[in-house]
PDB file of C-alpha atoms in Angstrom:
ATOM      1  CA  UNK A 169       8.134  -2.243   0.819  1.00 91.00           C
ATOM      2  CA  UNK A 170       7.457   0.917  -1.744  1.00 92.00           C
ATOM      3  CA  UNK A 171       5.240   0.676  -4.901  1.00 92.00           C
ATOM      4  CA  UNK A 172       2.300   2.246  -6.825  1.00 89.00           C
ATOM      5  CA  UNK A 173       0.042   0.092  -9.370  1.00 88.00           C
ATOM      6  CA  UNK A 174      -3.447   1.230 -11.177  1.00 84.00           C
ATOM      7  CA  UNK A 175      -6.485  -0.914 -10.421  1.00 80.00           C
ATOM      8  CA  UNK A 176      -7.219  -1.318 -13.807  1.00 80.00           C
ATOM      9  CA  UNK A 177      -3.529  -3.723 -14.306  1.00 84.00           C
ATOM     10  CA  UNK A 178      -4.751  -6.398 -12.108  1.00 86.00           C
ATOM     11  CA  UNK A 179      -1.452  -8.870 -13.189  1.00 88.00           C
ATOM     12  CA  UNK A 180       0.751  -6.405 -11.865  1.00 90.00           C
ATOM     13  CA  UNK A 181      -1.564  -4.742  -8.936  1.00 90.00           C
ATOM     14  CA  UNK A 182      -1.459  -8.418  -7.239  1.00 91.00           C
ATOM     15  CA  UNK A 183       1.810  -9.472  -8.120  1.00 91.00           C
ATOM     16  CA  UNK A 184       2.675  -6.353  -6.065  1.00 92.00           C
ATOM     17  CA  UNK A 185      -0.231  -7.096  -3.354  1.00 93.00           C
ATOM     18  CA  UNK A 186       1.483 -10.663  -2.666  1.00 92.00           C
ATOM     19  CA  UNK A 187       5.137  -8.383  -2.341  1.00 91.00           C
ATOM     20  CA  UNK A 188       3.498  -5.931   0.125  1.00 90.00           C
ATOM     21  CA  UNK A 189       2.437  -8.649   2.074  1.00 89.00           C
ATOM     22  CA  UNK A 190       5.328 -10.999   2.410  1.00 87.00           C
ATOM     23  CA  UNK A 191       7.485  -8.669   2.917  1.00 88.00           C
ATOM     24  CA  UNK A 192       8.892  -9.054   6.737  1.00 83.00           C
ATOM     25  CA  UNK A 193       8.775  -5.414   7.640  1.00 82.00           C
ATOM     26  CA  UNK A 194       6.402  -2.103   6.591  1.00 86.00           C
ATOM     27  CA  UNK A 195       4.863  -1.876   3.321  1.00 90.00           C
ATOM     28  CA  UNK A 196       3.739   0.827   1.510  1.00 92.00           C
ATOM     29  CA  UNK A 197       0.924   0.295  -1.668  1.00 93.00           C
ATOM     30  CA  UNK A 198      -0.071   3.576  -3.216  1.00 88.00           C
ATOM     31  CA  UNK A 199      -3.151   2.575  -5.859  1.00 86.00           C
ATOM     32  CA  UNK A 200      -4.663   4.340  -8.125  1.00 80.00           C
ATOM     33  CA  UNK A 201      -8.000   3.367  -8.699  1.00 75.00           C
ATOM     34  CA  UNK A 202     -10.149   6.440 -10.289  1.00 60.00           C
ATOM     35  CA  UNK A 203     -12.732   4.087 -10.205  1.00 54.00           C
ATOM     36  CA  UNK A 204     -15.829   4.847  -7.878  1.00 55.00           C
ATOM     37  CA  UNK A 205     -18.385   1.478  -9.055  1.00 55.00           C
ATOM     38  CA  UNK A 206     -14.800  -1.075  -9.695  1.00 57.00           C
ATOM     39  CA  UNK A 207     -16.457  -4.076  -8.413  1.00 62.00           C
ATOM     40  CA  UNK A 208     -19.850  -2.760  -9.226  1.00 65.00           C
ATOM     41  CA  UNK A 209     -22.055  -6.337 -10.105  1.00 66.00           C
ATOM     42  CA  UNK A 210     -24.385  -8.541  -8.997  1.00 72.00           C
ATOM     43  CA  UNK A 211     -22.774 -10.719  -6.939  1.00 74.00           C
ATOM     44  CA  UNK A 212     -20.484  -7.839  -5.610  1.00 69.00           C
ATOM     45  CA  UNK A 213     -21.225  -7.141  -1.547  1.00 61.00           C
ATOM     46  CA  UNK A 214     -19.954  -3.823  -2.711  1.00 57.00           C
ATOM     47  CA  UNK A 215     -21.792  -3.518  -5.856  1.00 59.00           C
ATOM     48  CA  UNK A 216     -23.929  -0.286  -5.495  1.00 57.00           C
ATOM     49  CA  UNK A 217     -27.355  -2.342  -5.727  1.00 63.00           C
ATOM     50  CA  UNK A 218     -26.122  -4.514  -2.874  1.00 61.00           C
ATOM     51  CA  UNK A 219     -25.230  -1.498  -0.708  1.00 56.00           C
ATOM     52  CA  UNK A 220     -28.482   0.361  -2.354  1.00 56.00           C
ATOM     53  CA  UNK A 221     -30.320  -2.632  -1.050  1.00 66.00           C
ATOM     54  CA  UNK A 222     -28.526  -2.681   2.447  1.00 59.00           C
ATOM     55  CA  UNK A 223     -28.133   0.594   3.653  1.00 53.00           C
ATOM     56  CA  UNK A 224     -29.867   2.534   6.669  1.00 53.00           C
ATOM     57  CA  UNK A 225     -30.597   5.609   5.421  1.00 48.00           C
ATOM     58  CA  UNK A 226     -29.093   8.895   7.205  1.00 50.00           C
ATOM     59  CA  UNK A 227     -30.075  11.427   4.323  1.00 50.00           C
ATOM     60  CA  UNK A 228     -30.260  11.765   0.521  1.00 55.00           C
ATOM     61  CA  UNK A 229     -26.646  11.673  -1.216  1.00 51.00           C
ATOM     62  CA  UNK A 230     -27.663  12.240  -4.655  1.00 62.00           C
ATOM     63  CA  UNK A 231     -27.050  10.249  -7.686  1.00 61.00           C
ATOM     64  CA  UNK A 232     -24.119   8.144  -8.357  1.00 59.00           C
ATOM     65  CA  UNK A 233     -23.712   7.544 -11.976  1.00 65.00           C
ATOM     66  CA  UNK A 234     -22.221   4.389 -13.786  1.00 73.00           C
ATOM     67  CA  UNK A 235     -19.183   3.760 -15.277  1.00 78.00           C
ATOM     68  CA  UNK A 236     -17.621   0.931 -16.727  1.00 83.00           C
ATOM     69  CA  UNK A 237     -13.984  -0.458 -15.126  1.00 84.00           C
ATOM     70  CA  UNK A 238     -11.288   1.471 -16.581  1.00 87.00           C
ATOM     71  CA  UNK A 239      -8.965  -2.306 -17.427  1.00 88.00           C
ATOM     72  CA  UNK A 240      -5.647  -1.824 -19.052  1.00 89.00           C
ATOM     73  CA  UNK A 241      -2.438  -4.327 -20.149  1.00 90.00           C
ATOM     74  CA  UNK A 242       0.751  -2.712 -21.448  1.00 90.00           C
ATOM     75  CA  UNK A 243       4.087  -3.747 -21.030  1.00 93.00           C
ATOM     76  CA  UNK A 244       6.970  -3.020 -18.629  1.00 93.00           C
ATOM     77  CA  UNK A 245       9.561   0.345 -19.303  1.00 92.00           C
ATOM     78  CA  UNK A 246       6.306   1.403 -21.429  1.00 92.00           C
ATOM     79  CA  UNK A 247       3.927   4.150 -20.557  1.00 92.00           C
ATOM     80  CA  UNK A 248       0.270   4.366 -21.301  1.00 93.00           C
ATOM     81  CA  UNK A 249      -1.708   7.142 -21.106  1.00 93.00           C
ATOM     82  CA  UNK A 250      -5.434   6.510 -19.455  1.00 90.00           C
ATOM     83  CA  UNK A 251      -8.621   8.712 -19.813  1.00 90.00           C
ATOM     84  CA  UNK A 252     -10.303   8.704 -16.868  1.00 86.00           C
ATOM     85  CA  UNK A 253     -14.167   8.897 -16.648  1.00 84.00           C
ATOM     86  CA  UNK A 254     -14.619  12.498 -16.498  1.00 81.00           C
ATOM     87  CA  UNK A 255     -12.538  12.908 -19.945  1.00 85.00           C
ATOM     88  CA  UNK A 256      -9.160  13.629 -18.352  1.00 86.00           C
ATOM     89  CA  UNK A 257      -5.745  11.851 -18.526  1.00 89.00           C
ATOM     90  CA  UNK A 258      -3.286   9.704 -15.948  1.00 89.00           C
ATOM     91  CA  UNK A 259      -0.013   9.023 -17.721  1.00 92.00           C
ATOM     92  CA  UNK A 260       0.759   5.299 -16.086  1.00 92.00           C
ATOM     93  CA  UNK A 261       4.921   4.431 -16.699  1.00 92.00           C
ATOM     94  CA  UNK A 262       5.506   0.783 -16.437  1.00 93.00           C
ATOM     95  CA  UNK A 263       9.194  -0.098 -14.529  1.00 92.00           C
ATOM     96  CA  UNK A 264      10.860  -1.856 -17.256  1.00 92.00           C
ATOM     97  CA  UNK A 265      12.128  -5.254 -16.096  1.00 91.00           C
ATOM     98  CA  UNK A 266      15.826  -4.672 -15.615  1.00 93.00           C
ATOM     99  CA  UNK A 267      15.452  -1.631 -12.561  1.00 91.00           C
ATOM    100  CA  UNK A 268      16.916  -2.262  -9.048  1.00 92.00           C
ATOM    101  CA  UNK A 269      14.819  -1.521  -6.484  1.00 93.00           C
ATOM    102  CA  UNK A 270      17.336  -2.239  -3.866  1.00 94.00           C
ATOM    103  CA  UNK A 271      18.987   1.291  -4.574  1.00 93.00           C
ATOM    104  CA  UNK A 272      17.162   3.776  -2.823  1.00 93.00           C
ATOM    105  CA  UNK A 273      19.541   6.457  -4.958  1.00 94.00           C
ATOM    106  CA  UNK A 274      18.095   5.425  -7.797  1.00 94.00           C
ATOM    107  CA  UNK A 275      14.288   4.579  -6.989  1.00 94.00           C
ATOM    108  CA  UNK A 276      14.606   8.824  -6.054  1.00 94.00           C
ATOM    109  CA  UNK A 277      15.526   9.031  -9.276  1.00 94.00           C
ATOM    110  CA  UNK A 278      12.895   7.517 -10.886  1.00 92.00           C
ATOM    111  CA  UNK A 279      10.712   8.992  -8.661  1.00 92.00           C
ATOM    112  CA  UNK A 280      11.951  12.919 -10.236  1.00 93.00           C
ATOM    113  CA  UNK A 281      12.198  12.252 -13.083  1.00 92.00           C
ATOM    114  CA  UNK A 282       8.762  10.671 -13.858  1.00 90.00           C
ATOM    115  CA  UNK A 283       6.876  13.818 -11.955  1.00 90.00           C
ATOM    116  CA  UNK A 284       8.820  16.232 -14.370  1.00 92.00           C
ATOM    117  CA  UNK A 285       7.201  14.385 -16.926  1.00 91.00           C
ATOM    118  CA  UNK A 286       3.686  14.236 -15.088  1.00 88.00           C
ATOM    119  CA  UNK A 287       3.844  11.097 -15.409  1.00 88.00           C
ATOM    120  CA  UNK A 288       2.519   8.372 -12.418  1.00 87.00           C
ATOM    121  CA  UNK A 289       5.153   4.989 -11.791  1.00 88.00           C
ATOM    122  CA  UNK A 290       3.990   1.943 -11.260  1.00 90.00           C
ATOM    123  CA  UNK A 291       5.059  -1.418  -9.759  1.00 92.00           C
ATOM    124  CA  UNK A 292       7.835  -2.189  -7.389  1.00 93.00           C
ATOM    125  CA  UNK A 293       9.736   1.383  -6.835  1.00 93.00           C
ATOM    126  CA  UNK A 294      11.799   0.718  -3.717  1.00 94.00           C
ATOM    127  CA  UNK A 295      12.710  -2.410  -1.268  1.00 93.00           C
ATOM    128  CA  UNK A 296      14.979  -2.723   1.896  1.00 90.00           C
ATOM    129  CA  UNK A 297      15.215  -6.761   2.047  1.00 86.00           C
ATOM    130  CA  UNK A 298      18.248  -7.264   3.735  1.00 86.00           C
ATOM    131  CA  UNK A 299      16.713  -4.516   6.214  1.00 83.00           C
ATOM    132  CA  UNK A 300      15.853  -6.249   9.952  1.00 82.00           C
ATOM    133  CA  UNK A 301      12.248  -5.833  10.889  1.00 81.00           C
ATOM    134  CA  UNK A 302      10.784  -3.409  15.053  1.00 80.00           C
ATOM    135  CA  UNK A 303      10.684  -7.432  16.061  1.00 82.00           C
ATOM    136  CA  UNK A 304      13.892  -8.545  15.488  1.00 84.00           C
ATOM    137  CA  UNK A 305      15.367  -5.121  16.113  1.00 84.00           C
ATOM    138  CA  UNK A 306      13.446  -5.025  19.456  1.00 86.00           C
ATOM    139  CA  UNK A 307      14.883  -8.130  20.240  1.00 85.00           C
ATOM    140  CA  UNK A 308      11.031  -8.676  20.872  1.00 85.00           C
ATOM    141  CA  UNK A 309      10.042 -12.171  22.210  1.00 84.00           C
ATOM    142  CA  UNK A 310       7.705 -14.781  20.470  1.00 86.00           C
ATOM    143  CA  UNK A 311       6.260 -15.810  23.645  1.00 88.00           C
ATOM    144  CA  UNK A 312       3.095 -14.293  24.386  1.00 89.00           C
ATOM    145  CA  UNK A 313       2.704 -11.575  27.094  1.00 88.00           C
ATOM    146  CA  UNK A 314      -0.234 -12.867  29.200  1.00 91.00           C
ATOM    147  CA  UNK A 315       2.212 -16.248  29.335  1.00 91.00           C
ATOM    148  CA  UNK A 316       5.239 -14.158  31.003  1.00 89.00           C
ATOM    149  CA  UNK A 317       5.369 -13.848  34.627  1.00 89.00           C
ATOM    150  CA  UNK A 318       5.093 -10.488  36.555  1.00 86.00           C
ATOM    151  CA  UNK A 319       8.800 -11.235  37.992  1.00 82.00           C
ATOM    152  CA  UNK A 320      10.336 -10.876  33.954  1.00 83.00           C
ATOM    153  CA  UNK A 321       8.194  -8.028  32.993  1.00 85.00           C
ATOM    154  CA  UNK A 322       8.476  -5.656  36.055  1.00 86.00           C
ATOM    155  CA  UNK A 323      11.682  -3.808  37.113  1.00 84.00           C
ATOM    156  CA  UNK A 324      12.453  -5.101  40.491  1.00 87.00           C
ATOM    157  CA  UNK A 325      13.211  -2.712  43.235  1.00 90.00           C
ATOM    158  CA  UNK A 326      16.961  -1.073  42.092  1.00 91.00           C
ATOM    159  CA  UNK A 327      15.747  -0.727  38.380  1.00 90.00           C
ATOM    160  CA  UNK A 328      13.076   1.929  39.555  1.00 91.00           C
ATOM    161  CA  UNK A 329      15.777   3.544  41.743  1.00 93.00           C
ATOM    162  CA  UNK A 330      17.971   3.862  39.125  1.00 93.00           C
ATOM    163  CA  UNK A 331      15.644   5.106  36.328  1.00 92.00           C
ATOM    164  CA  UNK A 332      14.464   7.354  39.436  1.00 93.00           C
ATOM    165  CA  UNK A 333      17.671   8.251  40.362  1.00 94.00           C
ATOM    166  CA  UNK A 334      18.895   9.027  36.420  1.00 95.00           C
ATOM    167  CA  UNK A 335      15.423  11.330  35.762  1.00 93.00           C
ATOM    168  CA  UNK A 336      16.829  14.427  38.715  1.00 89.00           C
TER     169      UNK A 336
END
């Protein structure tokens, strides 16, 4: 499960987070989040004020400027240019609704194309839904290891002798 989103596109980001959590296997979600004061409101435990009121100062950090949160809402298949707080710009391209994220070849082509155009592709880029997760591949037990008897966990003397012999 490989996806990318922008922190200001909550509708897309929430759907991708839910998909990543539901995915059986490794999920990589890249979130472009340029706003250093995101979630900076009075009731937030992540706000600048809350942190300042609860900090244990080790050294003077200096001034942290306040910026308004950057929010975007644009249609799938379109590109949106975002002006960041420092005046720089970033181009986001949302994948089309008919895009097939199960094709590794198409995913790589789309990523290369967006890189050439200096765009950040957003959405579910690649997923392999039929691939088995590590638990299934390794045949791991559902039984907690603490409940498995030692006789089942430890190899017998003959097995250890075979292992030692194979390492000579």
